[in-house]
């Protein structure tokens, strides 16, 4: 689709004999924030990993601008410092060091720069994950559960930072309240299938009811 | 590259390995120097054994032997950690999105592991320095040949460990796989000795057997090629396994293709019979005149050894005669009793060695070089007329014609300062380096 930052068409994925994703199609428009919403086991992480190319898909096409995916719950290179990890991540992809200082400052990581990654709390590791996405200057950023483990203030700050990036963001969020605050459009997943796609208004306004229906 | 080195130095496993390697090398060195000194008559007795001493057997092989233990039991964990940590921490999923191929990333891991190996060789360099300082002798060719053998063994084990870490879920499973394969090669090495056929041929390429060749001062091109091909194959398997975005069926197909290519290449490499005797005392070669005589025969020699694998005469014959014969001429060896025990052997031919050359046959019970050469010479001079060597030349004359006898290198010195260096200074140095490194990384 022309003008789309990311277009996924009929994507299916299977693990063993189990279908995890079945014919998922959606579009992410430039500079929009698309929230992928769904209960546990809906296939959100599998969808992200198929799009990023770190899991195989059985069928479907993925088109669009270069993208970068940060998985949920990672503590990459646990024996290294936060500074080293950010430099390593950015150096390998873009050789852009200016972005590191901005990401560190915006996500309040300055005090943690010399701490080893394994010593970070869950929230700190989550902020490092978001920073790892921000230091890689790719137009499309996929973040799996970026606010899981953050307190209210940190979540609000992270939302501000993500909105300010002016990139196309695809976020997997299981907290519907967070999703409503940060996302422009939504892709609803249920049991590996598309249960709906559109803005809050297009989806009927109440995501909780939609899910419980 | 910097990233891989940083990761290597960040793990405690590497520093612990360095510490242990230093202690192992120190223990081997002190034991070797003392044994050498005693054989050289340091206790006041006659240095009767000195003529049989060589630095290769008395210093290089036992001291580097400490690395065999490290390569088998310690280095695999360092190599496994480099890959398994990236898998379990989620770093691999980021790395797979980098504009750097997996091949390049694995190559940088290999370079980092080689750097680790070179650092681990420092205790050996210290031991060599001490040995020379005591007045000992080292031949550069044979010493570097053994170091090269251990380096190839290290590369192979590292490649296997990296492949295991890439293919198996979790570091513990990878470690079990690597140790299991290592034990399997030991079993093959033990079972195949003196049995002949494909199994014995296969066993000549186990890590232990290949090291034995290097420790004899022999540089076998086929062994080097096969070790490198196996290492390359393991790295290829690791690269395929880490491509998480490819379907399992595709990865299995690629694995099969990589293994098939490697097997064909290995089969071809096994046909290469070029070898170089880098030992100072030329222990893998006949005298020049004998070698010329054997080379001039131009026909294959068929040898049938009626000895059991466990019979000490078999290993004498294998190590002192066959290894030289194989380098000098085309030899086909049969082992009819290879699979049986020598204890209850009632066959009247037991103990005999049959030689067949150009339709003539000779039987001998000797496993000594001179008698074997006499036997072959009798077969040859009876009918064949090789060019370039006068018929009737005998081994005794050949030995006289080569001139100098190997003198041996007695060294009646105790390992002064070695305990202080290896047991105190080395651990302190490693500990200091680790603390400095830890402070840098917070």
XYZ file of C-alpha atoms in Angstrom:
655
model
C 0.000 0.000 0.000
C 1.537 3.336 -0.995
C 2.291 5.758 1.808
C 2.364 3.060 4.465
C 5.392 2.744 6.713
C 4.632 -0.914 7.307
C 2.227 -3.204 5.498
C 1.644 -6.748 6.666
C -0.483 -8.978 4.431
C -1.881 -12.395 5.262
C 0.851 -13.243 7.714
C 0.561 -16.704 9.248
C 2.889 -18.489 11.611
C 2.916 -21.947 13.083
C 4.875 -23.662 15.846
C 4.867 -27.406 15.466
C 1.300 -28.330 14.628
C -0.210 -25.230 16.284
C -1.240 -22.175 14.299
C -0.082 -19.108 16.216
C -1.062 -16.482 13.653
C -3.609 -16.827 10.861
C -3.789 -14.382 7.976
C -2.937 -11.230 9.891
C -3.077 -8.078 7.758
C -2.651 -4.475 8.832
C -1.031 -1.216 7.899
C 0.984 1.256 9.972
C 1.042 4.754 8.570
C 4.051 7.072 8.829
C 4.520 8.737 12.222
C 1.511 6.967 13.644
C 1.463 4.891 16.795
C -0.245 1.573 16.220
C -1.159 -0.425 19.287
C -1.344 -4.188 18.993
C -3.805 -5.233 21.650
C -4.816 -8.655 22.760
C -5.024 -11.039 25.699
C -2.129 -13.275 26.661
C -1.516 -15.871 23.981
C -3.149 -13.769 21.283
C 0.046 -13.870 19.205
C 1.351 -10.331 19.723
C 4.980 -11.289 20.361
C 4.968 -13.866 17.571
C 3.616 -11.213 15.208
C 6.396 -8.787 16.152
C 9.092 -11.437 15.843
C 7.833 -12.527 12.423
C 7.858 -8.908 11.256
C 11.396 -8.435 12.623
C 12.564 -11.622 10.957
C 13.656 -13.372 14.120
C 10.920 -16.003 13.826
C 9.901 -17.759 10.625
C 6.486 -17.209 9.101
C 4.630 -19.810 7.099
C 3.095 -17.311 4.686
C 2.438 -13.650 4.125
C 4.343 -10.576 3.046
C 5.859 -7.689 4.951
C 6.623 -4.445 3.161
C 7.618 -0.983 4.184
C 10.445 1.048 5.613
C 13.391 -0.349 7.593
C 12.314 -1.413 11.049
C 13.781 -2.371 14.389
C 12.254 -4.538 17.067
C 12.980 -4.568 20.780
C 11.673 -7.715 22.496
C 9.991 -7.755 25.880
C 11.948 -8.757 28.971
C 15.453 -8.676 27.522
C 18.631 -7.856 29.396
C 21.115 -7.924 26.548
C 24.800 -8.429 27.396
C 24.097 -8.670 31.145
C 27.763 -8.369 32.205
C 28.252 -5.087 30.365
C 27.311 -1.592 31.477
C 24.259 0.310 30.266
C 26.602 2.724 28.444
C 28.383 -0.132 26.657
C 25.090 -1.757 25.710
C 23.691 1.440 24.212
C 26.933 2.192 22.360
C 27.098 -1.364 21.096
C 23.495 -1.296 19.903
C 23.806 2.035 18.139
C 27.278 1.429 16.727
C 26.282 -1.823 15.147
C 23.363 -0.295 13.348
C 23.956 3.325 12.605
C 27.163 4.786 14.002
C 25.043 7.538 15.485
C 26.270 8.519 18.929
C 24.252 11.753 19.252
C 21.097 9.727 19.675
C 22.472 7.953 22.713
C 22.793 11.072 24.860
C 19.274 12.152 23.944
C 17.802 8.734 24.698
C 19.690 8.481 27.987
C 18.505 11.886 29.112
C 14.920 11.477 28.039
C 14.542 8.096 29.724
C 16.380 9.129 32.879
C 19.170 6.594 32.430
C 22.092 8.913 33.217
C 22.638 7.555 36.718
C 22.607 3.998 35.421
C 25.166 4.394 32.634
C 27.953 2.657 34.513
C 25.801 -0.045 36.041
C 25.982 -3.585 34.668
C 22.816 -4.576 32.864
C 22.238 -7.599 35.109
C 21.911 -5.299 38.129
C 19.015 -3.273 36.673
C 15.519 -3.537 38.104
C 12.654 -4.571 35.848
C 11.631 -0.967 35.207
C 15.211 0.125 34.554
C 15.743 -2.754 32.138
C 12.519 -1.777 30.394
C 13.723 1.809 29.977
C 17.006 0.496 28.619
C 14.989 -1.535 26.116
C 13.123 1.562 24.933
C 16.441 3.446 24.707
C 17.906 0.609 22.626
C 15.067 1.173 20.186
C 15.483 4.927 20.165
C 19.249 4.885 19.470
C 18.672 2.945 16.274
C 17.487 5.430 13.683
C 15.106 3.259 11.731
C 11.787 4.735 10.631
C 9.662 1.950 12.079
C 10.115 0.860 15.674
C 8.382 -2.174 17.138
C 8.360 -2.369 20.925
C 6.941 -5.386 22.764
C 5.261 -4.331 26.015
C 7.286 -1.113 26.427
C 5.426 -0.001 29.575
C 5.287 -3.317 31.430
C 7.152 -2.794 34.716
C 7.119 1.017 34.594
C 5.334 3.037 37.268
C 2.747 5.660 36.367
C 5.232 8.550 36.170
C 7.725 6.536 34.130
C 4.974 5.335 31.797
C 3.821 8.916 31.206
C 7.411 9.991 30.536
C 8.003 7.070 28.187
C 4.821 7.912 26.283
C 6.020 11.513 25.880
C 9.397 10.327 24.655
C 7.891 7.880 22.166
C 5.449 10.487 20.841
C 8.338 12.906 20.356
C 10.338 10.490 18.207
C 8.273 11.263 15.083
C 8.643 7.693 13.949
C 6.170 5.023 13.104
C 5.699 3.014 16.266
C 4.094 -0.363 16.612
C 3.570 -1.174 20.266
C 2.339 -4.311 21.892
C 0.423 -3.296 25.014
C -1.664 -5.433 27.291
C -2.780 -2.575 29.580
C -5.735 -1.108 27.716
C -5.541 2.172 29.665
C -1.965 2.711 28.480
C -2.893 1.757 24.950
C -5.727 4.264 24.811
C -3.444 7.051 26.029
C -0.584 6.449 23.620
C -1.896 4.881 20.419
C -3.484 6.491 17.391
C -4.829 3.277 15.932
C -5.283 -0.282 17.123
C -4.912 -3.787 15.848
C -6.915 -6.197 17.953
C -5.644 -9.758 18.056
C -7.475 -12.710 19.492
C -6.272 -16.290 19.314
C -3.907 -15.478 16.461
C -6.532 -13.788 14.298
C -7.407 -10.177 13.581
C -10.358 -9.175 15.737
C -10.440 -5.582 14.514
C -8.365 -2.691 13.209
C -8.908 1.041 13.357
C -9.076 4.055 15.602
C -10.786 3.970 18.952
C -13.867 5.514 17.376
C -13.872 3.048 14.510
C -13.651 0.185 16.971
C -16.630 1.368 18.930
C -14.890 3.271 21.684
C -14.696 0.636 24.374
C -11.829 -1.788 23.871
C -12.585 -3.702 27.037
C -16.106 -4.480 25.886
C -14.774 -5.382 22.515
C -12.423 -7.868 24.053
C -14.897 -9.322 26.433
C -17.526 -9.713 23.739
C 35.349 -7.338 17.228
C 35.702 -5.015 20.215
C 32.299 -6.159 21.363
C 33.327 -9.827 21.309
C 36.529 -9.133 23.213
C 34.646 -7.070 25.785
C 32.182 -9.903 26.200
C 35.012 -12.392 26.564
C 36.749 -10.361 29.253
C 33.482 -9.561 31.029
C 32.870 -13.203 31.903
C 34.434 -14.605 35.043
C 34.836 -17.911 33.255
C 37.718 -16.545 31.175
C 39.646 -15.225 34.180
C 39.085 -18.439 36.090
C 40.344 -20.363 33.076
C 43.498 -18.209 32.922
C 44.110 -18.808 36.605
C 43.713 -22.575 36.284
C 45.780 -22.799 33.083
C 48.674 -21.066 34.832
C 48.528 -23.518 37.727
C 48.272 -26.536 35.415
C 51.166 -25.392 33.252
C 53.225 -24.666 36.365
C 52.577 -28.138 37.761
C 53.440 -29.773 34.413
C 56.549 -27.649 34.006
C 57.921 -28.344 37.476
C 57.273 -32.072 37.099
C 58.843 -32.141 33.632
C 61.974 -30.224 34.600
C 62.502 -32.407 37.677
C 62.073 -35.589 35.643
C 64.454 -34.269 32.998
C 66.989 -33.349 35.658
C 66.810 -36.788 37.240
C 67.235 -38.498 33.902
C 70.191 -36.206 33.298
C 71.875 -37.485 36.449
C 71.226 -34.615 38.860
C 71.181 -37.061 41.780
C 74.824 -37.873 41.183
C 74.271 -40.965 39.112
C 75.294 -41.528 35.531
C 73.234 -39.629 33.004
C 72.555 -42.839 31.191
C 69.176 -41.751 29.948
C 70.382 -38.447 28.624
C 71.043 -39.788 25.156
C 67.373 -40.634 24.852
C 66.165 -37.264 26.050
C 64.779 -34.621 23.836
C 63.137 -31.313 24.719
C 60.149 -32.377 22.617
C 59.396 -35.335 24.887
C 60.843 -33.924 28.074
C 59.546 -30.351 28.007
C 57.298 -29.315 25.105
C 54.854 -32.230 25.136
C 54.292 -32.539 28.896
C 54.010 -28.794 29.472
C 51.628 -28.249 26.559
C 49.790 -31.342 27.771
C 48.313 -29.110 30.470
C 46.417 -27.344 27.693
C 44.791 -30.607 26.643
C 42.893 -30.590 29.908
C 42.037 -26.907 29.525
C 40.856 -27.337 25.940
C 38.718 -30.321 26.863
C 37.205 -29.127 30.109
C 37.550 -25.339 30.380
C 37.633 -23.586 27.019
C 34.320 -25.076 25.803
C 32.529 -23.237 28.609
C 34.111 -19.920 27.598
C 33.079 -20.482 23.977
C 29.586 -21.671 24.946
C 29.092 -18.603 27.110
C 29.844 -16.270 24.192
C 26.836 -17.623 22.296
C 24.485 -18.935 24.989
C 24.523 -15.661 26.899
C 23.421 -13.773 23.794
C 20.635 -16.260 23.221
C 19.295 -16.251 26.774
C 19.600 -12.496 27.365
C 17.743 -11.538 24.198
C 20.804 -9.889 22.635
C 20.686 -12.330 19.726
C 17.289 -11.012 18.637
C 18.781 -7.526 18.418
C 21.905 -8.764 16.647
C 19.870 -10.576 14.024
C 18.485 -7.189 12.973
C 21.893 -5.589 12.605
C 23.307 -4.972 9.137
C 26.101 -7.440 9.917
C 25.868 -10.988 8.639
C 25.819 -13.866 11.087
C 28.908 -15.176 9.294
C 30.791 -11.968 10.149
C 29.556 -12.066 13.742
C 30.718 -15.665 14.162
C 34.057 -14.823 12.553
C 34.583 -12.082 15.115
C 33.750 -14.582 17.877
C 36.392 -16.925 16.476
C 38.965 -14.134 16.449
C 38.060 -13.249 20.047
C 38.458 -16.888 21.058
C 41.836 -17.023 19.331
C 42.885 -13.947 21.288
C 41.790 -15.785 24.441
C 43.895 -18.768 23.365
C 46.962 -16.595 22.748
C 46.560 -15.027 26.192
C 46.210 -18.501 27.694
C 49.487 -19.483 26.022
C 51.380 -16.913 28.106
C 52.130 -19.481 30.869
C 53.691 -21.750 28.232
C 55.775 -18.845 26.948
C 56.920 -18.193 30.526
C 57.761 -21.886 30.934
C 59.729 -21.845 27.666
C 61.601 -18.755 28.834
C 62.470 -20.427 32.126
C 63.568 -23.583 30.318
C 65.936 -21.606 28.112
C 67.138 -19.635 31.122
C 68.049 -22.907 32.853
C 70.197 -23.704 29.834
C 67.694 -25.966 28.120
C 67.396 -26.372 24.400
C 64.327 -25.822 22.197
C 63.994 -26.488 18.504
C 61.751 -23.834 16.980
C 60.276 -26.094 14.304
C 59.156 -28.943 16.519
C 58.010 -26.604 19.301
C 55.882 -24.473 16.988
C 54.517 -27.621 15.384
C 53.135 -28.837 18.722
C 51.771 -25.359 19.486
C 50.099 -25.404 16.057
C 48.582 -28.798 16.855
C 47.127 -27.553 20.124
C 45.885 -24.407 18.390
C 44.051 -26.494 15.790
C 42.622 -28.639 18.563
C 41.497 -25.466 20.324
C 39.843 -24.122 17.167
C 38.020 -27.414 16.632
C 36.765 -27.593 20.220
C 35.725 -23.935 20.149
C 33.849 -24.433 16.889
C 32.102 -27.472 18.335
C 31.212 -25.540 21.490
C 29.880 -22.575 19.502
C 27.802 -24.915 17.326
C 26.458 -26.744 20.393
C 25.553 -23.461 22.073
C 23.813 -22.284 18.917
C 21.853 -25.490 18.407
C 20.973 -26.513 21.950
C 18.562 -24.794 24.340
C 20.649 -23.550 27.272
C 24.335 -23.545 28.105
C 24.122 -26.695 30.239
C 22.746 -28.755 27.357
C 25.460 -27.413 25.076
C 28.152 -28.329 27.614
C 26.778 -31.860 27.932
C 26.789 -32.237 24.145
C 30.384 -31.022 23.804
C 31.651 -33.247 26.596
C 29.647 -36.166 25.208
C 31.252 -35.784 21.792
C 34.694 -35.458 23.378
C 34.185 -38.644 25.369
C 32.920 -40.310 22.193
C 36.159 -39.457 20.388
C 38.147 -40.876 23.320
C 36.170 -44.109 23.078
C 36.736 -44.252 19.318
C 40.426 -43.621 19.798
C 40.648 -46.439 22.347
C 38.551 -48.953 20.449
C 40.087 -48.383 17.041
C 43.744 -48.731 17.995
C 45.405 -51.439 15.959
C 42.177 -52.662 14.389
C 42.776 -51.397 10.887
C 40.181 -50.526 8.298
C 37.854 -47.571 8.210
C 37.461 -47.299 11.986
C 41.203 -46.973 12.534
C 41.430 -44.478 9.701
C 38.605 -42.499 11.284
C 40.277 -42.666 14.678
C 43.452 -41.109 13.314
C 41.488 -37.865 13.065
C 40.166 -37.734 16.629
C 41.554 -34.766 18.566
C 43.675 -37.022 20.777
C 45.158 -38.919 17.840
C 45.904 -35.767 15.881
C 47.677 -34.275 18.870
C 49.816 -37.405 19.106
C 51.052 -36.796 15.556
C 51.977 -33.204 16.361
C 53.660 -34.321 19.572
C 55.837 -36.656 17.529
C 56.976 -33.680 15.507
C 54.906 -34.720 12.528
C 53.018 -32.129 10.494
C 50.423 -34.069 8.509
C 48.690 -31.996 5.861
C 45.611 -34.267 5.846
C 45.188 -33.859 9.614
C 45.490 -30.085 9.393
C 43.005 -29.903 6.509
C 40.504 -32.164 8.243
C 40.681 -30.285 11.542
C 40.135 -27.011 9.687
C 37.266 -28.450 7.615
C 35.562 -29.851 10.718
C 35.926 -26.500 12.461
C 34.494 -24.721 9.436
C 31.604 -27.183 9.347
C 30.792 -26.571 13.021
C 30.890 -22.809 12.498
C 28.591 -23.191 9.488
C 26.156 -25.247 11.593
C 26.268 -22.552 14.289
C 25.539 -19.857 11.719
C 22.572 -21.814 10.372
C 21.178 -22.544 13.845
C 21.337 -18.886 14.851
C 19.264 -17.764 11.868
C 16.108 -17.871 13.956
C 14.074 -16.260 11.179
C 14.448 -19.246 8.873
C 12.000 -22.109 8.995
C 13.175 -25.230 10.828
C 12.871 -27.315 7.655
C 15.082 -24.856 5.763
C 17.670 -24.874 8.522
C 17.728 -28.674 8.613
C 18.194 -28.741 4.839
C 21.048 -26.258 5.075
C 22.601 -28.309 7.890
C 22.433 -31.410 5.711
C 24.050 -29.585 2.780
C 26.816 -28.177 5.011
C 27.532 -31.608 6.504
C 27.498 -33.270 3.059
C 29.933 -30.707 1.648
C 32.163 -31.099 4.696
C 32.155 -34.901 4.426
C 33.114 -34.810 0.750
C 35.860 -32.281 1.451
C 37.102 -34.363 4.393
C 37.119 -37.526 2.270
C 39.225 -35.707 -0.313
C 41.528 -34.251 2.329
C 42.064 -37.729 3.797
C 43.637 -38.758 0.488
C 46.447 -36.240 0.930
C 49.491 -38.115 2.167
C 51.926 -35.236 2.385
C 53.586 -34.823 5.750
C 56.606 -33.048 7.129
C 58.875 -34.379 9.816
C 59.596 -31.321 11.926
C 61.133 -33.217 14.814
C 64.716 -32.246 15.480
C 65.840 -35.874 15.688
C 63.868 -36.837 12.554
C 62.030 -39.526 14.522
C 59.342 -39.890 11.884
C 61.759 -40.540 9.055
C 64.195 -43.207 7.993
C 67.725 -42.190 7.233
C 68.142 -40.451 3.899
C 69.551 -43.517 2.154
C 66.814 -45.785 3.494
C 64.145 -43.291 2.488
C 65.599 -43.129 -1.019
C 65.663 -46.899 -1.215
C 62.044 -47.231 -0.135
C 60.865 -44.433 -2.391
C 62.612 -46.024 -5.351
C 60.722 -49.292 -4.931
C 57.674 -47.716 -6.524
C 55.348 -50.622 -5.676
C 52.959 -50.880 -2.752
C 54.101 -52.864 0.248
C 51.476 -55.060 1.864
C 51.988 -55.628 5.581
C 49.879 -58.044 7.626
C 50.356 -57.692 11.370
C 49.300 -60.758 13.361
C 49.181 -58.924 16.666
C 46.328 -57.874 18.916
C 45.657 -54.183 19.441
C 46.588 -54.416 23.137
C 49.953 -56.097 22.452
C 52.781 -53.668 23.243
C 54.636 -54.899 20.163
C 51.778 -53.531 18.106
C 52.251 -49.996 19.413
C 56.039 -50.336 18.977
C 55.561 -51.375 15.400
C 52.943 -48.696 14.755
C 54.893 -45.821 16.310
C 58.441 -46.714 15.374
C 58.100 -48.373 12.004
C 54.756 -47.949 10.299
C 54.652 -44.202 10.818
C 57.957 -43.951 8.936
C 57.037 -46.494 6.300
C 53.833 -44.640 5.469
C 55.834 -41.488 4.861
C 58.428 -43.252 2.740
C 56.342 -45.471 0.440
C 52.876 -46.777 -0.358
C 51.885 -49.178 2.405
C 48.748 -51.207 2.895
C 48.435 -52.594 6.417
C 46.091 -55.401 7.523
C 45.274 -56.251 11.129
C 43.684 -59.761 11.206
C 43.771 -59.889 15.029
C 42.918 -56.256 15.517
C 39.601 -56.956 17.189
C 40.741 -59.805 19.447
C 42.482 -60.050 22.795
C 46.091 -61.199 22.915
C 45.498 -63.171 26.103
C 44.047 -66.318 24.619
C 45.444 -66.150 21.121
C 46.265 -69.662 19.926
C 46.791 -68.954 16.271
C 50.278 -70.188 15.271
C 50.777 -67.048 13.230
C 50.364 -64.835 16.281
C 53.313 -62.476 16.580
C 54.246 -62.702 12.918
C 54.411 -59.817 10.509
C 54.044 -60.722 6.857
C 55.465 -58.539 4.138
C 54.447 -58.811 0.516
C 56.129 -56.821 -2.206
C 55.938 -57.402 -5.953
C 54.716 -60.992 -5.533
C 57.380 -61.912 -2.961
C 56.612 -62.633 0.645
C 58.700 -62.496 3.800
C 57.824 -63.221 7.423
C 59.376 -61.631 10.472
C 58.571 -61.346 14.155
C 60.641 -58.267 14.746
C 59.161 -54.832 15.280
C 62.475 -53.021 15.198
C 63.283 -50.611 12.434
C 66.538 -52.200 11.322
C 65.121 -55.712 10.916
C 62.039 -54.416 9.108
C 64.217 -52.502 6.668
C 66.386 -55.567 6.166
C 63.281 -57.604 5.396
C 61.925 -55.095 2.902
C 65.337 -54.715 1.364
C 65.586 -58.478 0.894
C 62.252 -58.502 -0.905
C 63.270 -55.667 -3.122
C 66.851 -56.660 -3.954
C 65.638 -60.111 -4.851
C 63.877 -58.942 -7.963
C 63.197 -55.304 -8.426
C 65.697 -52.837 -9.771
C 64.907 -49.362 -8.466
C 66.625 -46.510 -10.188
C 69.137 -44.324 -8.438
C 70.153 -46.655 -5.637
C 72.633 -49.403 -5.982
C 71.175 -52.837 -5.207
C 72.334 -54.341 -1.979
C 72.662 -51.162 -0.015
C 72.065 -51.980 3.594
C 70.650 -50.035 6.442
C 73.852 -50.045 8.489
C 75.683 -48.435 5.607
C 72.857 -45.957 5.199
C 73.054 -44.945 8.842
C 76.788 -44.430 8.582
C 76.269 -42.344 5.470
C 73.871 -39.950 7.253
C 76.647 -38.942 9.628
C 75.651 -37.384 12.920
C 73.851 -39.231 15.657
C 71.208 -37.401 17.653
C 73.055 -36.230 20.770
C 70.250 -35.773 23.310
C 69.987 -32.763 25.562
C 70.726 -33.509 29.206
C 69.783 -30.718 31.585
C 70.485 -31.316 35.238
C 68.728 -28.278 36.699
C 65.931 -27.915 39.234
C 62.999 -25.623 38.296
C 64.179 -22.620 40.291
C 61.600 -19.833 40.776
C 58.960 -21.755 38.832
C 56.734 -22.357 41.851
C 56.859 -18.677 42.779
C 56.020 -17.602 39.232
C 53.222 -20.068 38.492
C 51.685 -20.514 41.928
C 51.975 -16.970 43.307
C 52.768 -14.318 40.717
C 50.554 -15.688 37.947
C 47.404 -15.963 40.108
C 48.088 -12.491 41.507
C 48.515 -11.105 37.992
C 45.277 -12.687 36.786
C 43.402 -11.484 39.861
C 44.716 -7.946 39.409
C 43.785 -7.894 35.718
C 40.297 -9.163 36.549
C 39.796 -6.553 39.285
C 40.961 -3.761 36.988
C 38.629 -5.019 34.303
C 35.714 -5.287 36.762
C 36.294 -1.741 37.971
C 36.140 -0.508 34.394
C 32.810 -2.184 33.775
C 31.354 -1.062 37.105
